[in-house]
Amino acid sequence: MANIKSAKKRIRVIDKKTARNRRVKGHLKDVLKSFDEAIEAGDMEQAKADLALAEKKLMQAVAKGTIHKNAASRKVSRLNHRFNKANA
């Protein structure tokens, strides 16, 4: 346990950031899972809506600093590829 005041504050700040990152990643997992289920079911309208939502959530995660910009772009690209493949 930290004894110095600034170290105690850093622990509190890190706890808040960790909680936010977990929440954001949890939302991402939910959206991606919904997209996967729509693709599996063949529901292209729902998959298209989920794809747009997934892209939005990924970019929000980037803005918060939760995930890296290139990682989000890679995920969006892969989602688009899967959607186009399933749609064809």
CSV table of N, CA, C and O in Angstrom, one decimal:
chain,number,residue,atom,x,y,z
A,1,MET,N,0.8,-1.2,0.0
A,1,MET,CA,0.0,0.0,0.0
A,1,MET,C,0.9,1.2,0.0
A,1,MET,O,1.9,1.3,0.7
A,2,ALA,N,0.5,2.2,-0.8
A,2,ALA,CA,1.3,3.4,-0.9
A,2,ALA,C,1.1,4.3,0.3
A,2,ALA,O,0.1,4.3,1.0
A,3,ASN,N,2.2,5.0,0.7
A,3,ASN,CA,2.2,5.9,1.8
A,3,ASN,C,2.2,7.3,1.4
A,3,ASN,O,1.7,8.2,2.1
A,4,ILE,N,2.7,7.6,0.2
A,4,ILE,CA,2.8,9.0,-0.3
A,4,ILE,C,1.5,9.4,-0.9
A,4,ILE,O,0.8,8.6,-1.6
A,5,LYS,N,1.1,10.7,-0.6
A,5,LYS,CA,-0.2,11.2,-1.1
A,5,LYS,C,-0.4,11.1,-2.6
A,5,LYS,O,-1.4,10.7,-3.1
A,6,SER,N,0.7,11.4,-3.3
A,6,SER,CA,0.6,11.4,-4.8
A,6,SER,C,0.4,10.0,-5.3
A,6,SER,O,-0.3,9.7,-6.3
A,7,ALA,N,1.1,9.0,-4.7
A,7,ALA,CA,1.0,7.6,-5.0
A,7,ALA,C,-0.4,7.1,-4.8
A,7,ALA,O,-1.0,6.3,-5.6
A,8,LYS,N,-1.0,7.5,-3.7
A,8,LYS,CA,-2.4,7.1,-3.4
A,8,LYS,C,-3.3,7.7,-4.4
A,8,LYS,O,-4.3,7.0,-4.9
A,9,LYS,N,-3.1,8.9,-4.9
A,9,LYS,CA,-4.0,9.5,-5.9
A,9,LYS,C,-3.8,8.8,-7.2
A,9,LYS,O,-4.8,8.5,-7.9
A,10,ARG,N,-2.6,8.4,-7.6
A,10,ARG,CA,-2.4,7.6,-8.8
A,10,ARG,C,-3.1,6.3,-8.8
A,10,ARG,O,-3.7,5.9,-9.8
A,11,ILE,N,-3.2,5.7,-7.6
A,11,ILE,CA,-3.9,4.4,-7.5
A,11,ILE,C,-5.4,4.7,-7.7
A,11,ILE,O,-6.0,3.9,-8.5
A,12,ARG,N,-5.9,5.7,-7.2
A,12,ARG,CA,-7.3,6.1,-7.4
A,12,ARG,C,-7.6,6.4,-8.9
A,12,ARG,O,-8.6,5.9,-9.4
A,13,VAL,N,-6.8,7.1,-9.5
A,13,VAL,CA,-6.9,7.5,-10.9
A,13,VAL,C,-6.9,6.2,-11.8
A,13,VAL,O,-7.7,6.0,-12.7
A,14,ILE,N,-5.9,5.3,-11.5
A,14,ILE,CA,-5.8,4.1,-12.3
A,14,ILE,C,-7.0,3.2,-12.1
A,14,ILE,O,-7.5,2.6,-13.1
A,15,ASP,N,-7.6,3.2,-10.9
A,15,ASP,CA,-8.8,2.4,-10.7
A,15,ASP,C,-9.9,2.9,-11.5
A,15,ASP,O,-10.7,2.1,-12.1
A,16,LYS,N,-10.1,4.2,-11.6
A,16,LYS,CA,-11.1,4.8,-12.4
A,16,LYS,C,-11.0,4.5,-13.9
A,16,LYS,O,-11.9,4.2,-14.6
A,17,LYS,N,-9.7,4.7,-14.4
A,17,LYS,CA,-9.5,4.4,-15.8
A,17,LYS,C,-9.7,2.9,-16.1
A,17,LYS,O,-10.2,2.6,-17.2
A,18,THR,N,-9.3,2.1,-15.2
A,18,THR,CA,-9.5,0.6,-15.4
A,18,THR,C,-10.9,0.3,-15.5
A,18,THR,O,-11.4,-0.5,-16.4
A,19,ALA,N,-11.7,0.9,-14.6
A,19,ALA,CA,-13.2,0.6,-14.7
A,19,ALA,C,-13.8,1.1,-16.0
A,19,ALA,O,-14.6,0.4,-16.6
A,20,ARG,N,-13.4,2.3,-16.4
A,20,ARG,CA,-13.9,2.8,-17.7
A,20,ARG,C,-13.5,1.9,-18.9
A,20,ARG,O,-14.3,1.7,-19.7
A,21,ASN,N,-12.2,1.5,-18.9
A,21,ASN,CA,-11.8,0.7,-20.0
A,21,ASN,C,-12.5,-0.7,-20.0
A,21,ASN,O,-12.9,-1.1,-21.1
A,22,ARG,N,-12.8,-1.2,-18.9
A,22,ARG,CA,-13.5,-2.5,-18.8
A,22,ARG,C,-14.9,-2.3,-19.3
A,22,ARG,O,-15.5,-3.2,-20.0
A,23,ARG,N,-15.5,-1.2,-18.9
A,23,ARG,CA,-16.9,-0.9,-19.4
A,23,ARG,C,-17.0,-0.7,-20.9
A,23,ARG,O,-17.8,-1.3,-21.5
A,24,VAL,N,-16.0,0.0,-21.4
A,24,VAL,CA,-16.0,0.2,-22.9
A,24,VAL,C,-15.7,-1.1,-23.6
A,24,VAL,O,-16.4,-1.4,-24.6
A,25,LYS,N,-14.8,-1.9,-23.1
A,25,LYS,CA,-14.5,-3.1,-23.8
A,25,LYS,C,-15.7,-4.1,-23.7
A,25,LYS,O,-16.0,-4.9,-24.6
A,26,GLY,N,-16.4,-4.0,-22.6
A,26,GLY,CA,-17.6,-4.9,-22.4
A,26,GLY,C,-18.7,-4.5,-23.4
A,26,GLY,O,-19.3,-5.4,-24.1
A,27,HIS,N,-18.9,-3.2,-23.7
A,27,HIS,CA,-19.8,-2.7,-24.7
A,27,HIS,C,-19.4,-3.2,-26.1
A,27,HIS,O,-20.3,-3.6,-26.9
A,28,LEU,N,-18.1,-3.1,-26.3
A,28,LEU,CA,-17.6,-3.6,-27.6
A,28,LEU,C,-17.9,-5.0,-27.8
A,28,LEU,O,-18.3,-5.4,-28.9
A,29,LYS,N,-17.6,-5.8,-26.8
A,29,LYS,CA,-17.9,-7.3,-26.9
A,29,LYS,C,-19.3,-7.6,-27.2
A,29,LYS,O,-19.7,-8.4,-28.0
A,30,ASP,N,-20.2,-6.8,-26.5
A,30,ASP,CA,-21.7,-7.0,-26.8
A,30,ASP,C,-22.1,-6.7,-28.2
A,30,ASP,O,-22.8,-7.5,-28.8
A,31,VAL,N,-21.6,-5.6,-28.7
A,31,VAL,CA,-21.9,-5.2,-30.1
A,31,VAL,C,-21.4,-6.2,-31.1
A,31,VAL,O,-22.0,-6.6,-32.0
A,32,LEU,N,-20.1,-6.6,-30.9
A,32,LEU,CA,-19.5,-7.6,-31.8
A,32,LEU,C,-20.2,-8.9,-31.8
A,32,LEU,O,-20.4,-9.6,-32.8
A,33,LYS,N,-20.6,-9.3,-30.6
A,33,LYS,CA,-21.4,-10.6,-30.5
A,33,LYS,C,-22.7,-10.5,-31.2
A,33,LYS,O,-23.1,-11.4,-31.9
A,34,SER,N,-23.4,-9.3,-31.1
A,34,SER,CA,-24.6,-9.1,-31.8
A,34,SER,C,-24.4,-9.2,-33.3
A,34,SER,O,-25.2,-9.8,-34.0
A,35,PHE,N,-23.3,-8.6,-33.8
A,35,PHE,CA,-23.0,-8.7,-35.2
A,35,PHE,C,-22.8,-10.1,-35.7
A,35,PHE,O,-23.3,-10.5,-36.7
A,36,ASP,N,-22.0,-10.8,-34.9
A,36,ASP,CA,-21.8,-12.3,-35.2
A,36,ASP,C,-23.0,-13.1,-35.3
A,36,ASP,O,-23.2,-13.9,-36.2
A,37,GLU,N,-23.9,-12.8,-34.3
A,37,GLU,CA,-25.2,-13.6,-34.3
A,37,GLU,C,-26.1,-13.2,-35.5
A,37,GLU,O,-26.7,-14.1,-36.1
A,38,ALA,N,-26.1,-12.0,-35.9
A,38,ALA,CA,-26.8,-11.5,-37.1
A,38,ALA,C,-26.3,-12.2,-38.4
A,38,ALA,O,-27.0,-12.6,-39.2
A,39,ILE,N,-25.0,-12.2,-38.5
A,39,ILE,CA,-24.3,-12.9,-39.6
A,39,ILE,C,-24.7,-14.4,-39.7
A,39,ILE,O,-25.0,-14.9,-40.7
A,40,GLU,N,-24.6,-15.0,-38.5
A,40,GLU,CA,-24.9,-16.5,-38.4
A,40,GLU,C,-26.3,-16.7,-38.8
A,40,GLU,O,-26.6,-17.7,-39.5
A,41,ALA,N,-27.2,-15.9,-38.4
A,41,ALA,CA,-28.7,-16.0,-38.7
A,41,ALA,C,-29.0,-15.6,-40.1
A,41,ALA,O,-30.1,-16.0,-40.6
A,42,GLY,N,-28.1,-14.9,-40.8
A,42,GLY,CA,-28.4,-14.5,-42.2
A,42,GLY,C,-29.2,-13.2,-42.2
A,42,GLY,O,-29.8,-12.9,-43.3
A,43,ASP,N,-29.4,-12.6,-41.1
A,43,ASP,CA,-30.2,-11.3,-41.1
A,43,ASP,C,-29.3,-10.1,-41.5
A,43,ASP,O,-28.7,-9.5,-40.6
A,44,MET,N,-29.3,-9.8,-42.8
A,44,MET,CA,-28.4,-8.8,-43.3
A,44,MET,C,-28.8,-7.4,-42.8
A,44,MET,O,-27.9,-6.5,-42.6
A,45,GLU,N,-30.1,-7.1,-42.7
A,45,GLU,CA,-30.5,-5.8,-42.2
A,45,GLU,C,-30.0,-5.5,-40.8
A,45,GLU,O,-29.4,-4.5,-40.5
A,46,GLN,N,-30.1,-6.5,-39.9
A,46,GLN,CA,-29.6,-6.4,-38.5
A,46,GLN,C,-28.1,-6.3,-38.5
A,46,GLN,O,-27.5,-5.6,-37.8
A,47,ALA,N,-27.5,-7.1,-39.4
A,47,ALA,CA,-26.0,-7.1,-39.4
A,47,ALA,C,-25.5,-5.8,-39.9
A,47,ALA,O,-24.5,-5.3,-39.3
A,48,LYS,N,-26.2,-5.2,-40.8
A,48,LYS,CA,-25.8,-3.8,-41.3
A,48,LYS,C,-25.9,-2.8,-40.2
A,48,LYS,O,-25.0,-2.0,-40.0
A,49,ALA,N,-27.0,-2.9,-39.4
A,49,ALA,CA,-27.2,-1.9,-38.3
A,49,ALA,C,-26.1,-2.2,-37.2
A,49,ALA,O,-25.5,-1.2,-36.7
A,50,ASP,N,-25.8,-3.5,-37.0
A,50,ASP,CA,-24.8,-3.8,-36.0
A,50,ASP,C,-23.4,-3.4,-36.4
A,50,ASP,O,-22.6,-3.0,-35.6
A,51,LEU,N,-23.2,-3.5,-37.7
A,51,LEU,CA,-21.9,-3.1,-38.3
A,51,LEU,C,-21.7,-1.6,-38.0
A,51,LEU,O,-20.6,-1.2,-37.6
A,52,ALA,N,-22.7,-0.8,-38.3
A,52,ALA,CA,-22.6,0.7,-38.1
A,52,ALA,C,-22.4,1.0,-36.6
A,52,ALA,O,-21.5,1.8,-36.3
A,53,LEU,N,-23.1,0.3,-35.8
A,53,LEU,CA,-22.9,0.5,-34.3
A,53,LEU,C,-21.6,0.1,-33.9
A,53,LEU,O,-20.9,0.8,-33.0
A,54,ALA,N,-21.1,-1.0,-34.4
A,54,ALA,CA,-19.7,-1.5,-34.0
A,54,ALA,C,-18.7,-0.5,-34.4
A,54,ALA,O,-17.7,-0.3,-33.6
A,55,GLU,N,-18.8,0.0,-35.6
A,55,GLU,CA,-17.8,1.0,-36.0
A,55,GLU,C,-17.8,2.2,-35.1
A,55,GLU,O,-16.8,2.7,-34.7
A,56,LYS,N,-19.0,2.7,-34.8
A,56,LYS,CA,-19.2,3.8,-33.9
A,56,LYS,C,-18.5,3.6,-32.5
A,56,LYS,O,-17.8,4.4,-32.0
A,57,LYS,N,-18.8,2.4,-32.0
A,57,LYS,CA,-18.3,2.1,-30.6
A,57,LYS,C,-16.8,1.9,-30.7
A,57,LYS,O,-16.1,2.3,-29.7
A,58,LEU,N,-16.2,1.3,-31.7
A,58,LEU,CA,-14.8,1.2,-31.9
A,58,LEU,C,-14.1,2.6,-31.9
A,58,LEU,O,-13.1,2.8,-31.3
A,59,MET,N,-14.7,3.5,-32.7
A,59,MET,CA,-14.1,4.8,-32.8
A,59,MET,C,-14.2,5.6,-31.5
A,59,MET,O,-13.3,6.4,-31.1
A,60,GLN,N,-15.3,5.3,-30.7
A,60,GLN,CA,-15.4,6.0,-29.4
A,60,GLN,C,-14.4,5.4,-28.4
A,60,GLN,O,-13.8,6.1,-27.6
A,61,ALA,N,-14.1,4.1,-28.5
A,61,ALA,CA,-13.1,3.5,-27.7
A,61,ALA,C,-11.7,4.1,-28.0
A,61,ALA,O,-10.9,4.3,-27.1
A,62,VAL,N,-11.5,4.4,-29.3
A,62,VAL,CA,-10.2,5.0,-29.7
A,62,VAL,C,-10.1,6.4,-29.1
A,62,VAL,O,-9.1,6.8,-28.6
A,63,ALA,N,-11.2,7.1,-29.2
A,63,ALA,CA,-11.2,8.5,-28.6
A,63,ALA,C,-11.0,8.5,-27.1
A,63,ALA,O,-10.3,9.4,-26.6
A,64,LYS,N,-11.4,7.5,-26.4
A,64,LYS,CA,-11.2,7.4,-25.0
A,64,LYS,C,-9.8,6.9,-24.7
A,64,LYS,O,-9.4,6.9,-23.5
A,65,GLY,N,-9.1,6.4,-25.7
A,65,GLY,CA,-7.8,5.8,-25.4
A,65,GLY,C,-7.8,4.4,-24.9
A,65,GLY,O,-6.8,3.9,-24.4
A,66,THR,N,-8.9,3.7,-25.1
A,66,THR,CA,-9.0,2.4,-24.6
A,66,THR,C,-8.3,1.4,-25.5
A,66,THR,O,-7.6,0.5,-25.1
A,67,ILE,N,-8.5,1.6,-26.8
A,67,ILE,CA,-7.8,0.7,-27.8
A,67,ILE,C,-7.1,1.6,-28.8
A,67,ILE,O,-7.4,2.8,-28.9
A,68,HIS,N,-6.1,1.1,-29.5
A,68,HIS,CA,-5.3,1.8,-30.4
A,68,HIS,C,-6.1,2.0,-31.7
A,68,HIS,O,-6.9,1.2,-32.1
A,69,LYS,N,-5.8,3.2,-32.4
A,69,LYS,CA,-6.4,3.6,-33.6
A,69,LYS,C,-6.3,2.5,-34.7
A,69,LYS,O,-7.3,2.2,-35.4
A,70,ASN,N,-5.1,1.9,-34.8
A,70,ASN,CA,-4.9,0.9,-35.9
A,70,ASN,C,-5.6,-0.4,-35.6
A,70,ASN,O,-6.1,-1.1,-36.5
A,71,ALA,N,-5.7,-0.7,-34.3
A,71,ALA,CA,-6.5,-1.9,-33.9
A,71,ALA,C,-7.9,-1.8,-34.2
A,71,ALA,O,-8.6,-2.7,-34.8
A,72,ALA,N,-8.5,-0.6,-34.0
A,72,ALA,CA,-9.9,-0.4,-34.3
A,72,ALA,C,-10.1,-0.4,-35.8
A,72,ALA,O,-11.1,-1.0,-36.3
A,73,SER,N,-9.2,0.2,-36.6
A,73,SER,CA,-9.4,0.2,-38.0
A,73,SER,C,-9.3,-1.2,-38.6
A,73,SER,O,-10.0,-1.6,-39.5
A,74,ARG,N,-8.4,-2.0,-38.0
A,74,ARG,CA,-8.3,-3.4,-38.4
A,74,ARG,C,-9.5,-4.2,-38.2
A,74,ARG,O,-10.0,-4.9,-39.0
A,75,LYS,N,-10.1,-4.0,-37.0
A,75,LYS,CA,-11.4,-4.7,-36.6
A,75,LYS,C,-12.5,-4.2,-37.5
A,75,LYS,O,-13.3,-5.1,-38.0
A,76,VAL,N,-12.6,-2.9,-37.8
A,76,VAL,CA,-13.7,-2.5,-38.7
A,76,VAL,C,-13.5,-3.1,-40.1
A,76,VAL,O,-14.5,-3.5,-40.7
A,77,SER,N,-12.3,-3.1,-40.6
A,77,SER,CA,-12.0,-3.7,-41.9
A,77,SER,C,-12.4,-5.1,-41.9
A,77,SER,O,-13.0,-5.6,-42.9
A,78,ARG,N,-12.1,-5.9,-40.9
A,78,ARG,CA,-12.4,-7.3,-40.9
A,78,ARG,C,-13.9,-7.5,-40.8
A,78,ARG,O,-14.5,-8.4,-41.4
A,79,LEU,N,-14.6,-6.7,-40.0
A,79,LEU,CA,-16.1,-6.7,-39.9
A,79,LEU,C,-16.7,-6.5,-41.3
A,79,LEU,O,-17.6,-7.2,-41.7
A,80,ASN,N,-16.2,-5.4,-42.0
A,80,ASN,CA,-16.7,-5.1,-43.3
A,80,ASN,C,-16.5,-6.2,-44.3
A,80,ASN,O,-17.4,-6.6,-45.1
A,81,HIS,N,-15.3,-6.8,-44.2
A,81,HIS,CA,-15.0,-8.0,-45.1
A,81,HIS,C,-16.0,-9.1,-44.8
A,81,HIS,O,-16.5,-9.7,-45.8
A,82,ARG,N,-16.2,-9.4,-43.6
A,82,ARG,CA,-17.2,-10.5,-43.2
A,82,ARG,C,-18.6,-10.2,-43.7
A,82,ARG,O,-19.3,-11.1,-44.2
A,83,PHE,N,-19.0,-9.0,-43.5
A,83,PHE,CA,-20.3,-8.5,-44.0
A,83,PHE,C,-20.5,-8.7,-45.5
A,83,PHE,O,-21.5,-9.2,-46.0
A,84,ASN,N,-19.5,-8.2,-46.2
A,84,ASN,CA,-19.6,-8.2,-47.7
A,84,ASN,C,-19.5,-9.7,-48.2
A,84,ASN,O,-20.2,-10.0,-49.1
A,85,LYS,N,-18.7,-10.5,-47.5
A,85,LYS,CA,-18.7,-11.9,-47.9
A,85,LYS,C,-20.0,-12.6,-47.7
A,85,LYS,O,-20.5,-13.4,-48.5
A,86,ALA,N,-20.6,-12.3,-46.5
A,86,ALA,CA,-21.9,-13.0,-46.2
A,86,ALA,C,-23.0,-12.4,-47.1
A,86,ALA,O,-24.0,-13.1,-47.4
A,87,ASN,N,-22.9,-11.2,-47.5
A,87,ASN,CA,-23.9,-10.5,-48.3
A,87,ASN,C,-23.9,-11.0,-49.7
A,87,ASN,O,-24.9,-10.9,-50.4
A,88,ALA,N,-22.7,-11.4,-50.2
A,88,ALA,CA,-22.6,-11.8,-51.6
A,88,ALA,C,-23.2,-13.2,-51.9
A,88,ALA,O,-23.6,-13.9,-51.1
